[in-house]
Short mmCIF file of C-alpha atoms in Angstrom, two decimals:
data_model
loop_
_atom_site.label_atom_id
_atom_site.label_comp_id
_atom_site.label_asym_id
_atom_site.label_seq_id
_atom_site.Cartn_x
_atom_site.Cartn_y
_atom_site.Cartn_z
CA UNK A 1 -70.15 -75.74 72.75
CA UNK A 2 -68.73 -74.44 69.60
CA UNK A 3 -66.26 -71.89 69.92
CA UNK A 4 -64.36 -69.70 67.89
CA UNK A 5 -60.53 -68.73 69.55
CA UNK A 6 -58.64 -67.24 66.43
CA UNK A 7 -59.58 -66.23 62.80
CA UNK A 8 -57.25 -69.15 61.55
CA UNK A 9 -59.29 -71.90 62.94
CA UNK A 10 -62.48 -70.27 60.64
CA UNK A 11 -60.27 -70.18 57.41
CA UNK A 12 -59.86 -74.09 58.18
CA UNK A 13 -63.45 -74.77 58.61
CA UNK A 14 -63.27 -73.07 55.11
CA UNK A 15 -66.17 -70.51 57.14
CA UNK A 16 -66.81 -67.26 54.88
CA UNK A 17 -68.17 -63.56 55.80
CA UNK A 18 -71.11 -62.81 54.11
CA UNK A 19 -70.38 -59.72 51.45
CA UNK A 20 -69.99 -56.40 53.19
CA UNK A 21 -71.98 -54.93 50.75
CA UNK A 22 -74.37 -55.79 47.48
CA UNK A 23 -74.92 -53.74 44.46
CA UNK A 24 -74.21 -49.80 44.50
CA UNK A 25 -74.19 -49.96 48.47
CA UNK A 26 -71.99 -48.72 50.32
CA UNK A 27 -69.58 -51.16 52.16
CA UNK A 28 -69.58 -51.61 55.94
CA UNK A 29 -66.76 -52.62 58.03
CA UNK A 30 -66.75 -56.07 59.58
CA UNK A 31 -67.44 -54.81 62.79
CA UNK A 32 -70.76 -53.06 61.76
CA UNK A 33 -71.75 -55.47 59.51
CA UNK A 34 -71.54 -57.74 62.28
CA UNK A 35 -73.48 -55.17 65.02
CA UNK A 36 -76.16 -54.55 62.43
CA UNK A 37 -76.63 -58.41 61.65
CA UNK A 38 -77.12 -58.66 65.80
CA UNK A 39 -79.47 -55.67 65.63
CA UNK A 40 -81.91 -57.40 63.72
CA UNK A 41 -82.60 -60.20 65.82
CA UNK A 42 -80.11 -62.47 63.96
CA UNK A 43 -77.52 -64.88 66.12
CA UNK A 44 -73.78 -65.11 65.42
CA UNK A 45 -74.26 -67.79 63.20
CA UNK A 46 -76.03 -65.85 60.52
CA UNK A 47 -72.40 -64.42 59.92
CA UNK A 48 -70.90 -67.62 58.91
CA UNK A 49 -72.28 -70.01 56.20
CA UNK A 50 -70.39 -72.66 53.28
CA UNK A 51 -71.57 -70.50 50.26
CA UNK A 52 -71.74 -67.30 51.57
CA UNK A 53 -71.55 -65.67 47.58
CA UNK A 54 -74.44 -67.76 46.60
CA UNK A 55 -76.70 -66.10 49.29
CA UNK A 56 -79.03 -62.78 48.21
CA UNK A 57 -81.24 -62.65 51.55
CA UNK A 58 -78.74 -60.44 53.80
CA UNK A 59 -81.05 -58.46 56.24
CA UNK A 60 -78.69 -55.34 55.65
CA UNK A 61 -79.20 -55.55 51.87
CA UNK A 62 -83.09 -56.07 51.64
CA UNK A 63 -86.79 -55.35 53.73
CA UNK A 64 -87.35 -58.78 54.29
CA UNK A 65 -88.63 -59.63 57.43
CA UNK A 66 -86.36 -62.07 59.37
CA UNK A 67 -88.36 -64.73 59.60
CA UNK A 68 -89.02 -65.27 56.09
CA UNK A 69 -85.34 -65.66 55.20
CA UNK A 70 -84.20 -69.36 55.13
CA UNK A 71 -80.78 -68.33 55.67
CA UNK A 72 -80.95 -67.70 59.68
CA UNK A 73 -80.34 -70.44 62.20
CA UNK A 74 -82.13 -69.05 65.20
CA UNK A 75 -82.86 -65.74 67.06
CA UNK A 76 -81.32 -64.32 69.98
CA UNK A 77 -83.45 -62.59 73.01
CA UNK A 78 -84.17 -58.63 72.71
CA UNK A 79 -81.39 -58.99 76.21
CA UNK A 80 -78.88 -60.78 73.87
CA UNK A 81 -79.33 -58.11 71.40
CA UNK A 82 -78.79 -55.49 73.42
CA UNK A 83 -76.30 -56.61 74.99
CA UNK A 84 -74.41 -57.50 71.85
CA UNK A 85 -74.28 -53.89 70.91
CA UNK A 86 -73.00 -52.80 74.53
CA UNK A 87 -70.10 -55.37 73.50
CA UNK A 88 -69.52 -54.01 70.17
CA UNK A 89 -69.09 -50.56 71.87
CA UNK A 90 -67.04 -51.86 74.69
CA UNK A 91 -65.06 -53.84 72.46
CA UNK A 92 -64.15 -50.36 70.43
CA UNK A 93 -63.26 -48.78 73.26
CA UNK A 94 -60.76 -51.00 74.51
CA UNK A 95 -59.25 -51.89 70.96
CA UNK A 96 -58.82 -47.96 71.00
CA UNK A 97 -57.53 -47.30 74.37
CA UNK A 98 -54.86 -50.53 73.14
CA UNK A 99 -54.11 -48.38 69.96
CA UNK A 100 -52.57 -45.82 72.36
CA UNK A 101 -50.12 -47.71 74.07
CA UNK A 102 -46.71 -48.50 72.85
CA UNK A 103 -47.63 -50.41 69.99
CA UNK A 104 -49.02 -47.14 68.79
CA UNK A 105 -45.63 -45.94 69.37
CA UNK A 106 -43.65 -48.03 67.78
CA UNK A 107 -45.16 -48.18 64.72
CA UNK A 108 -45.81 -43.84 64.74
CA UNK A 109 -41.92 -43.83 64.19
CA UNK A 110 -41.50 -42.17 60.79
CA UNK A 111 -38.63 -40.14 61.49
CA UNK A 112 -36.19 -41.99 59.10
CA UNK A 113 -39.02 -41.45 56.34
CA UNK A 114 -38.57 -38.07 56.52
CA UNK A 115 -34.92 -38.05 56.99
CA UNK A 116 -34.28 -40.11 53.56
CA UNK A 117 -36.51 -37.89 51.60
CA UNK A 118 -34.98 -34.89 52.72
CA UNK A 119 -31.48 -36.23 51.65
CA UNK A 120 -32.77 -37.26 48.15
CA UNK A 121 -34.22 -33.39 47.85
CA UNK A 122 -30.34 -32.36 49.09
CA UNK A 123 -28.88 -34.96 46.66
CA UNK A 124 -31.28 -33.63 43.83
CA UNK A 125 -30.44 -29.56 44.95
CA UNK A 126 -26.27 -31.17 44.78
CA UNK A 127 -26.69 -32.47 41.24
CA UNK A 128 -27.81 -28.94 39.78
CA UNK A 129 -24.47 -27.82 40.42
CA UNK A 130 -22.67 -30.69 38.73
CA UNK A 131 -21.21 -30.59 34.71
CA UNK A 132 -24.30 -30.48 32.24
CA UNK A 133 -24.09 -32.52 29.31
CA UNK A 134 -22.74 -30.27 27.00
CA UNK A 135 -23.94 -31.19 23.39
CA UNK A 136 -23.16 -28.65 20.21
CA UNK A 137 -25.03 -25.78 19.89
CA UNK A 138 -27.16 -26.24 16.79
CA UNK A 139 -27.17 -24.58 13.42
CA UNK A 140 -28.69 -24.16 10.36
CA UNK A 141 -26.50 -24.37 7.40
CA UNK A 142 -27.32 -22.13 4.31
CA UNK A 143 -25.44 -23.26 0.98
CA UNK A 144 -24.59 -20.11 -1.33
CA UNK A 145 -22.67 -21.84 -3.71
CA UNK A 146 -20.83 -25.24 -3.95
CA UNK A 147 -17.98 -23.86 -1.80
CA UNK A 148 -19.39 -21.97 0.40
CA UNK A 149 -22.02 -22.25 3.53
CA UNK A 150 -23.37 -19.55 5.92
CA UNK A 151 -24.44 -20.71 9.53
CA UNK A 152 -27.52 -19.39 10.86
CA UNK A 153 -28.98 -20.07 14.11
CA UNK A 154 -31.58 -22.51 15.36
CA UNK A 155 -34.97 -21.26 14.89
CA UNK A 156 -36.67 -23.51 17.36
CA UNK A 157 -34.57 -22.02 19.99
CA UNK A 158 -34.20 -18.64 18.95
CA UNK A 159 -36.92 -17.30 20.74
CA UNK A 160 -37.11 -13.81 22.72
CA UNK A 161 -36.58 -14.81 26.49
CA UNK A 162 -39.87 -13.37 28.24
CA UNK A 163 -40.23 -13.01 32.09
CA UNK A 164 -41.32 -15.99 34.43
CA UNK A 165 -44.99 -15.92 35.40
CA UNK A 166 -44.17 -18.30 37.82
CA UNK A 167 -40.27 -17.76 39.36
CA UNK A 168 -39.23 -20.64 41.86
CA UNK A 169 -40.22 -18.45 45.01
CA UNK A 170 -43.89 -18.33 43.83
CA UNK A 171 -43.57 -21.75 42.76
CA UNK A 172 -42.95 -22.86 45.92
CA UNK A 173 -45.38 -20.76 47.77
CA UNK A 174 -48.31 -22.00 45.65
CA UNK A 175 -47.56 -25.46 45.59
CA UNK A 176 -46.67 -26.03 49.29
CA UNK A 177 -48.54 -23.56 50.69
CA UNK A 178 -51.98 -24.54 48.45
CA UNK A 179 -51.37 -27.87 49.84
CA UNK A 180 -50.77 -27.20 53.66
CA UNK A 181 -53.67 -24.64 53.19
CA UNK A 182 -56.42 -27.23 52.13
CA UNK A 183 -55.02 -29.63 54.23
CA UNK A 184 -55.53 -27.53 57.14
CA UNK A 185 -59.14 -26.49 56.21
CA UNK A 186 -60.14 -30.12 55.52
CA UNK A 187 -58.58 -31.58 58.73
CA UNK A 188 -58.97 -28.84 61.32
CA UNK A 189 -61.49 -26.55 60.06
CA UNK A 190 -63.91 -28.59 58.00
CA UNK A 191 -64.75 -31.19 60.85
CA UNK A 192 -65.91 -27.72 63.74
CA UNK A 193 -68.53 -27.07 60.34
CA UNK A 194 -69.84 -30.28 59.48
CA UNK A 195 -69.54 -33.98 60.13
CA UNK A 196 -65.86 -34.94 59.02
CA UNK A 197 -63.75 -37.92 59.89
CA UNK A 198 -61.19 -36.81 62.30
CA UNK A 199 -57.99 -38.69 61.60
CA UNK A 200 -55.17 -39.39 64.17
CA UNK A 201 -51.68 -38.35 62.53
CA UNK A 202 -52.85 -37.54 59.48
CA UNK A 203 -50.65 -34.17 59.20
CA UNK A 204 -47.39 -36.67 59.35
CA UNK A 205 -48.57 -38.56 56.85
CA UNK A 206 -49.70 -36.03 54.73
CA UNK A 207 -46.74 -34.01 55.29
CA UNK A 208 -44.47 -36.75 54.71
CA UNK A 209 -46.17 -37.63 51.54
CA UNK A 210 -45.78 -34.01 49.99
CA UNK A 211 -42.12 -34.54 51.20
CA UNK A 212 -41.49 -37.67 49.35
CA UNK A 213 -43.57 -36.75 46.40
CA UNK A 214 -40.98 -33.55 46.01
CA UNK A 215 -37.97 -34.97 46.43
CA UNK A 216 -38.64 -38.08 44.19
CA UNK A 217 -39.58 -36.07 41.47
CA UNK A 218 -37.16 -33.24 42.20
CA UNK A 219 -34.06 -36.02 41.94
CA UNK A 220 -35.46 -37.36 38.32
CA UNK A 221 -36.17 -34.15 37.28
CA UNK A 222 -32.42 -33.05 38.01
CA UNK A 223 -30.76 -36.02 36.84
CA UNK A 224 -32.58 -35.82 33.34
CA UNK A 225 -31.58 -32.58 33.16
CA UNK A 226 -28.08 -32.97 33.22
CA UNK A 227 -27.64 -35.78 31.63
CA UNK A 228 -30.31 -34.42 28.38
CA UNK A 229 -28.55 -31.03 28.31
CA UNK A 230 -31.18 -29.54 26.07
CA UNK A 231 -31.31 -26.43 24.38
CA UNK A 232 -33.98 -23.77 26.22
CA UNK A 233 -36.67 -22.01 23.32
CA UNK A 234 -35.01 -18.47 24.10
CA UNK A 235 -30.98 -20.30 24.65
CA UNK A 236 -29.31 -17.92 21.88
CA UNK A 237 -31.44 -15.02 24.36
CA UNK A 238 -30.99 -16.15 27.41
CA UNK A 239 -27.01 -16.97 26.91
CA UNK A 240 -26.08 -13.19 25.84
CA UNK A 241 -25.41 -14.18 22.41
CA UNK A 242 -23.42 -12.38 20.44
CA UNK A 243 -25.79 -11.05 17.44
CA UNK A 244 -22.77 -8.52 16.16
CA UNK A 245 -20.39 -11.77 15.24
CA UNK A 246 -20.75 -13.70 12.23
CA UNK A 247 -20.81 -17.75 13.29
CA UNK A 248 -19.17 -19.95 11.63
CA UNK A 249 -21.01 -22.51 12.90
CA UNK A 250 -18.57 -23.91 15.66
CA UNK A 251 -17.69 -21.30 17.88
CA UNK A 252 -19.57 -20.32 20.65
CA UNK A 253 -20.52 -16.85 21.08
CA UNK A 254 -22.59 -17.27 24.16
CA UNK A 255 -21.31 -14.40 26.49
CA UNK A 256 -22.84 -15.16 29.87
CA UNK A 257 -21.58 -18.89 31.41
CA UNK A 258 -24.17 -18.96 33.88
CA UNK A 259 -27.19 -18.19 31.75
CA UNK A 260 -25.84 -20.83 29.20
CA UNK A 261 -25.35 -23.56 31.87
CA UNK A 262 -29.30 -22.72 32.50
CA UNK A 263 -30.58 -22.32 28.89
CA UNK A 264 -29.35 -26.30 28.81
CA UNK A 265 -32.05 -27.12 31.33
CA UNK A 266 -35.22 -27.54 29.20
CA UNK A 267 -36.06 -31.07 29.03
CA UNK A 268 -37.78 -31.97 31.30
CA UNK A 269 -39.61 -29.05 33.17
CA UNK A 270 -38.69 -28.70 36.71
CA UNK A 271 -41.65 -26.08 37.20
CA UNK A 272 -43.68 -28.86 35.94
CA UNK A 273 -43.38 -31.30 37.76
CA UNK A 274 -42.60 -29.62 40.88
CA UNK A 275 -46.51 -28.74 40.41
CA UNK A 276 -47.70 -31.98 39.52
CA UNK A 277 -45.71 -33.57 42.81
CA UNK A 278 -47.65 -31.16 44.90
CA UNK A 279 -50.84 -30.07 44.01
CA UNK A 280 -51.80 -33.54 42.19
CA UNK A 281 -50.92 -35.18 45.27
CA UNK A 282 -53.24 -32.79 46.99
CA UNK A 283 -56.14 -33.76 44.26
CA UNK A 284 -55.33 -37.30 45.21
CA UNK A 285 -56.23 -36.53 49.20
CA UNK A 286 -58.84 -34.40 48.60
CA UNK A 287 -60.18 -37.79 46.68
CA UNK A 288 -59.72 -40.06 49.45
CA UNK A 289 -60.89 -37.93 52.07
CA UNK A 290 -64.20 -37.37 50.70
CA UNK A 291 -64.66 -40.80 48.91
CA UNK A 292 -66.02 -39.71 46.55
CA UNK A 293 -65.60 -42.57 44.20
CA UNK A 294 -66.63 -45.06 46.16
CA UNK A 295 -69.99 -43.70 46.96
CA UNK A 296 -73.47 -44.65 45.52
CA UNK A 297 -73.93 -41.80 42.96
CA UNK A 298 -77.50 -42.76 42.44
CA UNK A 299 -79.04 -42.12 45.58
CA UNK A 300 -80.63 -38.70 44.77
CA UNK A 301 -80.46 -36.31 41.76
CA UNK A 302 -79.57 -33.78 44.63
CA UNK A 303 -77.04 -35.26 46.05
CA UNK A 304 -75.17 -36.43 42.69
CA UNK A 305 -75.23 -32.46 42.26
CA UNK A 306 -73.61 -32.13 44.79
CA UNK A 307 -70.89 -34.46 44.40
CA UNK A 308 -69.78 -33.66 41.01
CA UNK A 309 -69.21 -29.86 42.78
CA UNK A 310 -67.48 -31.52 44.93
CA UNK A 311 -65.28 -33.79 42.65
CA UNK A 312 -64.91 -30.28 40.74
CA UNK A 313 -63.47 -28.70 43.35
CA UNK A 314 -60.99 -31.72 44.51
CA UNK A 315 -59.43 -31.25 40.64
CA UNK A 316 -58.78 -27.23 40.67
CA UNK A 317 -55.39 -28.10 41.93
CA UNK A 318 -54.90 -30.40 39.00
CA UNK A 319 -55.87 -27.46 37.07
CA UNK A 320 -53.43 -25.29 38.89
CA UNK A 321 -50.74 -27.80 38.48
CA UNK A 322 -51.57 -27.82 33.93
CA UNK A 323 -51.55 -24.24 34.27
CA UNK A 324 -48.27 -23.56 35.42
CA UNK A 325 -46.99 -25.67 33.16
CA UNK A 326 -48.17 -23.97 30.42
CA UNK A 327 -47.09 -21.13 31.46
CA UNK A 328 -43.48 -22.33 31.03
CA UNK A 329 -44.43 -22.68 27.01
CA UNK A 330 -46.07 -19.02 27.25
CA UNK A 331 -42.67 -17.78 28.53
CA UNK A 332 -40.85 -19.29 26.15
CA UNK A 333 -38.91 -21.14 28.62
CA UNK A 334 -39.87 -24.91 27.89
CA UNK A 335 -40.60 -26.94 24.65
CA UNK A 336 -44.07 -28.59 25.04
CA UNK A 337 -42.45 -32.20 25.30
CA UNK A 338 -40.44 -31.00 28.34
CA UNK A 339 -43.65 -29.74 29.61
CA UNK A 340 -45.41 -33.22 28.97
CA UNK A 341 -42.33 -34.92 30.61
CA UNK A 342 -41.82 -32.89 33.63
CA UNK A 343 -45.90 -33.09 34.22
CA UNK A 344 -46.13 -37.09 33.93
CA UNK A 345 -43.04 -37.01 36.08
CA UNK A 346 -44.07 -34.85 38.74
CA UNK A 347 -47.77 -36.95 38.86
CA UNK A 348 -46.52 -40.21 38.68
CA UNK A 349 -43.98 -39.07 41.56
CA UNK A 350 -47.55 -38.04 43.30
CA UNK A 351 -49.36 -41.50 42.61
CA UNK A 352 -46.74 -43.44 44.04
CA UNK A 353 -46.00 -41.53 47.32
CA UNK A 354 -49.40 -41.09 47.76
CA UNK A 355 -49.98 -45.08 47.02
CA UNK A 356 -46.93 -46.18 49.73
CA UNK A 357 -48.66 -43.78 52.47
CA UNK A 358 -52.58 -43.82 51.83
CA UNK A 359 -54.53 -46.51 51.06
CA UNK A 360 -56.95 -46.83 47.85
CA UNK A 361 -59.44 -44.35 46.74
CA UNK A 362 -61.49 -46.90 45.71
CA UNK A 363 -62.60 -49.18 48.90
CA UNK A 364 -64.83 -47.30 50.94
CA UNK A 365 -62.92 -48.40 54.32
CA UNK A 366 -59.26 -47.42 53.12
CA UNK A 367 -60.43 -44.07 51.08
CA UNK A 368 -58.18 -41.23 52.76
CA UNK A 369 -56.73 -42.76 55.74
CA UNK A 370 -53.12 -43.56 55.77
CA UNK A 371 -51.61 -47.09 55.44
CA UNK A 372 -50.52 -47.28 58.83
CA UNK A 373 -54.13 -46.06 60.59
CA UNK A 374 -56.06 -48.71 57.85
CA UNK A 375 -54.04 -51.36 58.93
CA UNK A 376 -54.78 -50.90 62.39
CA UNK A 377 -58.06 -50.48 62.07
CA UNK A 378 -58.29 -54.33 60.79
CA UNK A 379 -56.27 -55.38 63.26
CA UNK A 380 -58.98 -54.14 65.62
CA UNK A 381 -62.29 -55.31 63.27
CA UNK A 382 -60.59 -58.53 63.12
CA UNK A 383 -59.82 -58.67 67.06
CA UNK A 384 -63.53 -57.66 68.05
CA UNK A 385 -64.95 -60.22 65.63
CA UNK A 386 -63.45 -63.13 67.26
CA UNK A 387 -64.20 -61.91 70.55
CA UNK A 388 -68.19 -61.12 69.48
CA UNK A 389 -69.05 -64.30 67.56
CA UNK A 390 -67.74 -66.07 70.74
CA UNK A 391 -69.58 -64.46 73.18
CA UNK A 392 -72.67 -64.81 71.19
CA UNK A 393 -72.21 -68.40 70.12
CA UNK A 394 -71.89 -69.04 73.64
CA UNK A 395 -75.22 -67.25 74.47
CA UNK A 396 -76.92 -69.22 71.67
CA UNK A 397 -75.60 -72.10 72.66
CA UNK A 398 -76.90 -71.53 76.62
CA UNK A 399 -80.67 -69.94 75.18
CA UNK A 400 -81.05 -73.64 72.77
CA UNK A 401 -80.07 -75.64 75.91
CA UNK A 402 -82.55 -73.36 77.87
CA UNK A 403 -85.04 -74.18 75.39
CA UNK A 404 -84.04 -77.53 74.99
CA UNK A 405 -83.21 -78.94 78.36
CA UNK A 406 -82.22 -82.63 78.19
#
């Protein structure tokens, strides 16, 4: 009787899965590839074959009937089927009840996660109030004759200082609160309107995420800024310059300290990539949650309608985040290259939180669900296909000795 006791023992028989999935399919777990091979009449060791990649006759992937594909070794009874998919569903249940125990507790520890990326966001507010790098302020130098020079200011930052469209309040608000918002409708609203996965812990993780994604950026972003010290468009503005003195070039006439400290802020923008940190990140779940590129876009003109509205909508935060960084150029506030900066700061700050928390976008069976809840959820596909190819090799074993008796 041949049978299967861990997953190691089929890597040594050099055993292989047949592909989850062909062509522009979508890809099933293990588990249901497994339950759907049983459904069809086929035994357990359909699953396993030498050159699994060489094979084109899967019963999920084609209308075949069974017993015209060479691949199959023998059937199972309409009482073995059956009673394979009781197992599946038995097996599900107590692989989740398992999942709740303290394993699940262990593991949903992410308290020091959130504690180190709220001390990098402290660290990052304590290094705005350290010494700026404070380079000369420039100057344009105007010969009259061969003796004699005039000083004029810099034109590229001699720009009227215009009001924020954005201040760091409203920042805030929209960033955050966009983010909590559609995070809320998607995972406690959405699922009471329509079919919707329901994910266990997913605010932590998504929370966590936002938090990491802020302070990571937040703590480059201030660093650069100190240590850059460059000149704001509207600094000779925004410092209280004094227009009434003639320069000579090396004093400074700048009449308000604090406003000069923050006219050498510009590169890169904080407002910038505060916005990319938060509301790309949220472009990034919205992308995983619905999956949408990993689906079959060819299934019906309809439906592909409906999916670029869809992938539409999950990029109006991007959209969000590019306008409020241009708005820092409108108000005279940033150059553009701070603006580029602070934007590929603030997303790549959003990509890599978002990569250490969720897994890919682009695998159907990872595609919005956090690392932690993916992981488990092998654990379990891998625990229930051990235990279901045994119980049915067994059976096919006992129905060919039935058949067969000696």
């Amino acid at each position: 009787m041949n049978k299967i006791t861990t997953s190691s023992q089929l890597s040594e028989d050099k055993d292989q899965l047949l592909p989850i999935a062909s062509g522009s399919q979508r890809q099933l777990s293990p588990v249901s590839h497994f339950q759907r091979i049983l459904s069809r009449g086929y035994s357990a060791d359909y699953m396993f074959t030498k050159d699994a990649e060489n094979r084109n006759d899967a019963p999920y992937t084609t209308d075949t009937l069974r017993h015209d594909s060479p691949s199959f070794s023998r059937l199972v009874s309409s009482s073995q089927q059956a009673e394979a998919n009781a197992e599946c569903v038995e097996a599900l249940k107590i692989a989740t009840l398992r999942l709740h125990g303290w394993r699940l507790c262990l593991h949903n520890s992410r308290v020091l996660e959130f504690i180190g990326s709220l001390v990098s966001l402290a660290l990052a507010g304590i290094i705005t109030m350290t010494t700026i790098h404070d380079r000369p302020i420039p100057r344009v130098e105007i010969p009259i004759t061969a003796t004699r020079t005039i000083y004029a200011r810099d034109p590229s930052i001699d720009l009227k200082k215009l009001g924020e469209t954005f201040t760091i309040t409203g920042l805030i608000v929209t960033g955050v609160g966009v983010s909590l918002g559609t995070h809320v409708l998607v995972a406690y609203i959405l699922p009471y309107f329509k079919a919707a996965r329901v994910i266990r812990y997913e605010s932590r993780d998504f929370l966590l995420a936002l938090v990491q994604s802020i302070s990571l950026s937040a703590l480059f972003t201030q660093v650069l800024k100190n240590v850059t010290g460059r000149f704001r468009p509207c600094f000779y503005d925004m410092c209280g310059w004094d227009f009434d003195m003639i320069w000579d070039g090396k004093e400074n006439l700048c009449t308000l300290q604090k406003w000069e400290d923050e006219g050498r802020k510009s590169f890169p923008s904080g407002h910038s990539s505060f916005a990319w940190s938060t509301l790309f990140l949220l472009t990034l779940y919205l992308l995983g949650r619905s999956r949408l590129v990993t689906a079959d876009r060819q299934d019906h003109i309809y439906l592909g309608f409906v999916k670029i509205v869809m992938l539409t909508f999950c990029f109006i935060p991007t959209c969000l985040a590019a306008w409020i960084s241009l708005t820092r150029s409108i108000d005279n506030w940033h150059h553009y290259s701070d603006i580029l900066a602070g934007s590929l700061l603030g997303a790549g700050s959003a990509a890599v939180t978002y990569a250490y928390n969720y897994g890919s976008i682009f695998n159907w069976d990872s595609a919005g669900l956090p690392l932690q809840e993916y992981h488990f959820q092998r654990l379990k596909q891998e625990d229930e296909i051990v235990q279901l190819v045994n119980k049915f090799r067994i059976a096919s074993d006992q129905t060919t000795d039935a058949d067969h008796p000696i």
